[in-house]
CSV table of C-alpha atoms in Angstrom, one decimal:
chain,number,residue,atom,x,y,z
A,149,MET,CA,-1.1,12.8,10.3
A,150,ASP,CA,-0.5,15.6,12.9
A,151,ILE,CA,-4.1,16.7,12.4
A,152,LEU,CA,-5.4,13.2,13.2
A,153,ILE,CA,-3.3,13.0,16.4
A,154,HIS,CA,-4.6,16.4,17.6
A,155,ARG,CA,-8.2,15.3,16.7
A,156,GLY,CA,-7.7,12.1,18.7
A,157,ASP,CA,-6.3,14.0,21.7
A,158,TRP,CA,-9.2,16.5,21.5
A,159,ARG,CA,-11.9,13.9,21.2
A,160,HIS,CA,-10.7,11.1,23.5
A,161,LEU,CA,-7.9,12.3,25.8
A,162,ARG,CA,-8.5,16.0,26.4
A,163,THR,CA,-9.9,15.6,29.9
A,164,GLU,CA,-7.5,12.8,30.9
A,165,ILE,CA,-4.4,14.7,29.9
A,166,GLY,CA,-5.7,18.1,31.0
A,167,ALA,CA,-5.3,19.7,27.5
A,168,ARG,CA,-7.2,22.9,26.7
A,169,GLY,CA,-9.6,22.4,23.8
A,170,TRP,CA,-8.9,25.7,22.2
A,171,ILE,CA,-5.2,25.0,21.9
A,172,LEU,CA,-5.8,21.7,20.1
A,173,LEU,CA,-8.4,23.2,17.8
A,174,THR,CA,-6.0,26.1,17.0
A,175,ALA,CA,-3.3,23.6,16.2
A,176,ILE,CA,-5.7,21.7,13.9
A,177,GLY,CA,-6.6,24.9,12.1
A,178,LEU,CA,-3.0,26.1,11.7
A,179,ASP,CA,-2.0,22.6,10.4
A,180,ALA,CA,-4.9,22.7,7.9
A,181,MET,CA,-3.8,26.2,6.7
A,182,VAL,CA,-0.2,25.1,6.2
A,183,ILE,CA,-1.2,21.9,4.4
A,184,GLY,CA,-3.7,23.8,2.2
A,185,ALA,CA,-1.1,26.4,1.2
A,186,PHE,CA,1.4,23.6,0.4
A,187,ALA,CA,-1.2,21.8,-1.7
A,188,VAL,CA,-2.0,24.9,-3.6
A,189,MET,CA,1.6,25.6,-4.3
A,190,GLN,CA,2.2,22.0,-5.4
A,191,TRP,CA,-0.9,22.1,-7.7
A,192,HIS,CA,0.4,25.2,-9.4
A,193,SER,CA,3.9,23.8,-9.9
A,194,ASP,CA,2.9,20.3,-10.9
A,195,PRO,CA,-0.7,19.0,-10.7
A,196,ALA,CA,0.4,15.4,-10.8
A,197,ASN,CA,2.0,15.5,-7.4
A,198,PRO,CA,-1.1,16.2,-5.3
A,199,VAL,CA,-3.1,13.7,-7.5
A,200,ILE,CA,-0.6,11.0,-6.9
A,201,ALA,CA,-0.4,11.8,-3.2
A,202,LEU,CA,-4.2,11.6,-2.8
A,203,ALA,CA,-4.3,8.4,-4.8
A,204,SER,CA,-1.6,6.9,-2.6
A,205,MET,CA,-3.3,7.9,0.6
A,206,THR,CA,-6.6,6.4,-0.6
A,207,ALA,CA,-4.9,3.2,-1.6
A,208,VAL,CA,-3.2,2.9,1.8
A,209,LEU,CA,-6.5,3.6,3.6
A,210,ALA,CA,-8.3,0.9,1.5
A,211,PHE,CA,-5.6,-1.7,2.2
A,212,GLU,CA,-5.7,-0.9,5.9
A,213,ARG,CA,-9.5,-1.4,5.9
A,214,VAL,CA,-9.2,-4.7,4.0
A,215,PHE,CA,-6.5,-5.9,6.3
A,216,LEU,CA,-8.4,-5.1,9.5
A,217,ARG,CA,-11.5,-6.7,8.2
A,218,LEU,CA,-9.6,-9.9,7.4
A,219,ASN,CA,-7.6,-9.8,10.7
A,220,PRO,CA,-9.8,-8.2,13.4
A,221,PRO,CA,-7.9,-7.4,16.6
A,222,GLY,CA,-8.9,-9.5,19.6
A,223,ASP,CA,-9.3,-8.3,23.1
A,224,GLU,CA,-6.2,-10.2,24.2
A,225,ASP,CA,-4.1,-8.3,21.6
A,226,HIS,CA,-4.8,-4.9,23.2
A,227,ASP,CA,-3.8,-4.6,26.8
A,228,HIS,CA,-2.2,-1.2,26.1
A,229,GLY,CA,0.5,-1.9,28.6
A,230,ARG,CA,-2.0,-2.6,31.4
A,231,LYS,CA,-0.9,-5.9,33.0
A,232,GLU,CA,-2.9,-7.5,35.8
A,233,ALA,CA,-1.2,-7.5,39.2
A,234,ASP,CA,-1.5,-11.2,39.6
A,235,ASP,CA,0.1,-12.0,36.2
A,236,PRO,CA,3.5,-13.6,37.0
A,237,LYS,CA,4.8,-12.5,33.6
A,238,ALA,CA,3.9,-8.9,34.1
A,239,THR,CA,6.7,-6.4,33.9
A,240,PRO,CA,7.1,-4.4,37.1
A,241,PRO,CA,6.8,-0.6,36.8
A,242,LEU,CA,10.0,1.3,36.4
A,243,THR,CA,11.4,3.0,39.5
A,244,PHE,CA,14.1,5.5,39.7
A,245,PRO,CA,16.4,6.1,42.6
A,246,GLN,CA,15.9,9.3,44.5
A,247,LEU,CA,19.0,11.4,44.6
A,248,GLU,CA,19.9,13.2,47.8
A,249,PRO,CA,20.7,16.9,47.5
A,250,PRO,CA,24.4,17.7,47.8
């Protein structure tokens, strides 16, 4: 999951958040090495564990795809916290009091 988050940051948010691409790609590579080493160790100790894990991940992905095909998200479902200024039900942004130095 961490690799997918880094990939999304690298692909979609890198310029918006000011992240350096090489850092994100290095994190992806290091995560892949750690997961690969863990998978090899698990395969040598008990081959059933990685097989069950892969089967479970495949089943979850398949169920998610089926669910999203049967229940496609609408535009009104995804405002991502962006409310219109003229919306009376919109939550005002948080403001914090400024503290005076002692």
